[in-house]
Short mmCIF file of C-alpha atoms in Angstrom, two decimals:
data_model
loop_
_atom_site.label_atom_id
_atom_site.label_comp_id
_atom_site.label_asym_id
_atom_site.label_seq_id
_atom_site.Cartn_x
_atom_site.Cartn_y
_atom_site.Cartn_z
CA UNK I 1447 -13.40 -2.55 -14.80
CA UNK I 1448 -12.55 -4.21 -11.54
CA UNK I 1449 -9.51 -5.42 -9.66
CA UNK I 1450 -8.13 -8.43 -11.48
CA UNK I 1451 -7.50 -11.61 -9.51
CA UNK I 1452 -6.64 -15.23 -10.17
CA UNK I 1453 -6.94 -18.30 -7.98
CA UNK I 1454 -3.96 -19.94 -6.30
CA UNK I 1455 -3.91 -23.31 -4.55
CA UNK I 1456 -2.36 -22.93 -1.10
CA UNK I 1457 -2.04 -24.90 2.10
CA UNK I 1458 -4.94 -24.34 4.50
CA UNK I 1459 -3.42 -22.71 7.59
CA UNK I 1460 -6.55 -22.90 9.73
CA UNK I 1461 -6.09 -24.48 13.16
CA UNK I 1462 -8.63 -27.24 12.60
CA UNK I 1463 -8.29 -28.51 9.02
CA UNK I 1464 -10.99 -30.90 7.90
CA UNK I 1465 -10.17 -34.00 5.88
CA UNK I 1466 -9.94 -33.13 2.19
CA UNK I 1467 -9.47 -29.40 2.88
CA UNK I 1468 -5.70 -29.41 3.42
CA UNK I 1469 -5.32 -27.19 0.35
CA UNK I 1470 -7.75 -24.46 -0.73
CA UNK I 1471 -7.98 -21.96 -3.58
CA UNK I 1472 -7.44 -18.33 -2.60
CA UNK I 1473 -7.85 -15.15 -4.65
CA UNK I 1474 -4.65 -13.27 -5.44
CA UNK I 1475 -4.69 -9.82 -7.04
CA UNK I 1476 -3.03 -9.33 -10.39
CA UNK I 1477 -1.84 -5.91 -11.52
CA UNK I 1478 -2.61 -5.16 -15.15
CA UNK I 1479 0.19 -2.60 -15.45
CA UNK I 1480 2.12 0.03 -13.52
CA UNK I 1481 1.25 3.71 -13.84
CA UNK I 1482 4.66 5.37 -13.53
CA UNK I 1483 5.38 8.63 -11.76
CA UNK I 1484 6.15 10.31 -15.10
CA UNK I 1485 2.82 9.13 -16.57
CA UNK I 1486 0.95 10.46 -13.56
CA UNK I 1487 2.72 13.83 -13.83
CA UNK I 1488 1.86 14.00 -17.55
CA UNK I 1489 -1.81 13.22 -16.84
CA UNK I 1490 -1.95 15.95 -14.18
CA UNK I 1491 -0.23 18.40 -16.53
CA UNK I 1492 -2.77 17.65 -19.31
CA UNK I 1493 -5.68 18.51 -17.03
CA UNK I 1494 -4.18 21.64 -15.44
CA UNK I 1495 -2.14 24.74 -16.25
CA UNK I 1496 0.97 23.24 -14.61
CA UNK I 1497 3.62 21.58 -16.74
CA UNK I 1498 4.81 18.04 -16.07
CA UNK I 1499 8.04 19.52 -14.65
CA UNK I 1500 6.06 21.77 -12.31
CA UNK I 1501 4.12 18.78 -10.99
CA UNK I 1502 7.35 16.80 -10.45
CA UNK I 1503 8.89 19.74 -8.62
CA UNK I 1504 5.90 20.12 -6.29
CA UNK I 1505 5.77 16.39 -5.51
CA UNK I 1506 9.53 16.35 -4.89
CA UNK I 1507 9.31 19.25 -2.43
CA UNK I 1508 6.19 17.77 -0.81
CA UNK I 1509 8.03 14.49 -0.21
CA UNK I 1510 11.02 16.31 1.29
CA UNK I 1511 8.88 18.35 3.71
CA UNK I 1512 6.67 15.35 4.53
CA UNK I 1513 9.79 13.48 5.66
CA UNK I 1514 10.83 16.38 7.90
CA UNK I 1515 7.34 16.60 9.45
CA UNK I 1516 7.20 12.84 10.02
CA UNK I 1517 10.64 12.93 11.70
CA UNK I 1518 9.21 15.49 14.15
CA UNK I 1519 6.40 13.05 15.01
CA UNK I 1520 3.68 14.99 13.19
CA UNK I 1521 0.74 13.55 11.27
CA UNK I 1522 0.94 14.72 7.65
CA UNK I 1523 -2.46 15.41 6.09
CA UNK I 1524 -2.65 15.40 2.29
CA UNK I 1525 -6.27 16.38 1.75
CA UNK I 1526 -8.39 13.72 0.06
CA UNK I 1527 -5.35 11.51 -0.45
CA UNK I 1528 -5.14 10.77 3.27
CA UNK I 1529 -2.82 10.96 6.28
CA UNK I 1530 0.68 9.66 6.91
CA UNK I 1531 2.07 8.99 10.39
CA UNK I 1532 4.89 7.02 11.97
CA UNK I 1533 3.70 4.28 14.34
CA UNK I 1534 6.04 2.98 17.02
CA UNK I 1535 5.74 -0.22 19.03
CA UNK I 1536 7.84 -2.09 21.56
CA UNK I 1537 8.22 -5.30 23.48
CA UNK I 1538 6.60 -5.25 26.91
CA UNK I 1539 8.25 -4.44 30.19
CA UNK I 1540 7.21 -5.28 33.76
CA UNK I 1541 7.38 -1.63 34.89
CA UNK I 1542 8.11 1.86 33.55
CA UNK I 1543 11.41 1.93 35.44
CA UNK I 1544 12.90 -1.08 33.62
CA UNK I 1545 11.76 -0.06 30.13
CA UNK I 1546 14.68 0.70 27.80
CA UNK I 1547 14.78 2.38 24.41
CA UNK I 1548 16.32 -0.82 23.00
CA UNK I 1549 12.87 -2.42 23.41
CA UNK I 1550 11.45 -0.16 20.71
CA UNK I 1551 10.65 -1.80 17.39
CA UNK I 1552 11.44 -0.25 14.05
CA UNK I 1553 8.93 2.53 13.25
CA UNK I 1554 6.33 1.81 10.58
CA UNK I 1555 4.91 4.38 8.22
CA UNK I 1556 1.13 4.23 8.45
CA UNK I 1557 -1.10 5.53 5.65
CA UNK I 1558 -4.77 6.17 6.34
CA UNK I 1559 -6.63 6.86 3.10
CA UNK I 1560 -8.92 9.87 2.78
CA UNK I 1561 -12.63 9.66 2.10
CA UNK I 1562 -12.32 9.42 -1.69
CA UNK I 1563 -9.93 6.45 -1.61
CA UNK I 1564 -11.79 4.76 1.26
CA UNK I 1565 -15.07 4.99 -0.66
CA UNK I 1566 -13.42 3.33 -3.67
CA UNK I 1567 -13.06 0.15 -1.61
CA UNK I 1568 -16.84 0.07 -1.22
CA UNK I 1569 -17.56 0.25 -4.96
CA UNK I 1570 -14.70 -1.55 -6.69
CA UNK I 1571 -15.45 -5.10 -7.88
CA UNK I 1572 -13.24 -8.11 -8.42
CA UNK I 1573 -12.76 -9.55 -11.91
CA UNK I 1574 -11.60 -13.16 -12.22
CA UNK I 1575 -8.93 -13.78 -14.86
CA UNK I 1576 -7.38 -17.01 -16.04
CA UNK I 1577 -3.60 -17.05 -16.27
CA UNK I 1578 -2.12 -18.21 -19.53
CA UNK I 1579 0.35 -21.08 -19.03
CA UNK I 1580 3.95 -19.97 -19.56
CA UNK I 1581 3.08 -16.26 -19.42
CA UNK I 1582 5.46 -14.39 -17.10
CA UNK I 1583 3.96 -12.50 -14.17
CA UNK I 1584 3.25 -8.79 -14.53
CA UNK I 1585 6.21 -6.66 -13.45
CA UNK I 1586 5.51 -4.97 -10.11
CA UNK I 1587 8.52 -3.01 -8.85
CA UNK I 1588 8.93 -3.00 -5.09
CA UNK I 1589 6.74 -6.07 -4.53
CA UNK I 1590 8.44 -9.35 -3.71
#
């Protein structure tokens, strides 16, 4: 199984658009379903001696302590899952003396996948699907 995608006709935003290529088809990923947190905890519980509640408790505590570490400016390493780190940027200033904290941009949380997840991107394939007319899009919480 591969990552599902369908084609969407969009305006060509290239700087030099040739005649007849004002609109092009682009691939857009399509989620087949959402694996919920509870489902993931149940799957982990089935393949270990921990109960689903134990897994939820550990993940809850991990999230809490990750947040505290990130607030201190630390990189949080989660083994093969990867690393989390806050990244900070700013607008430029002509000299160090005139730089003000108000020039800082909102911090972004950066995730760098570990080896296992990175290697998945090398092997996963795309699978073209045709959308059925009138079928509502797949529900994807948190994605606009």
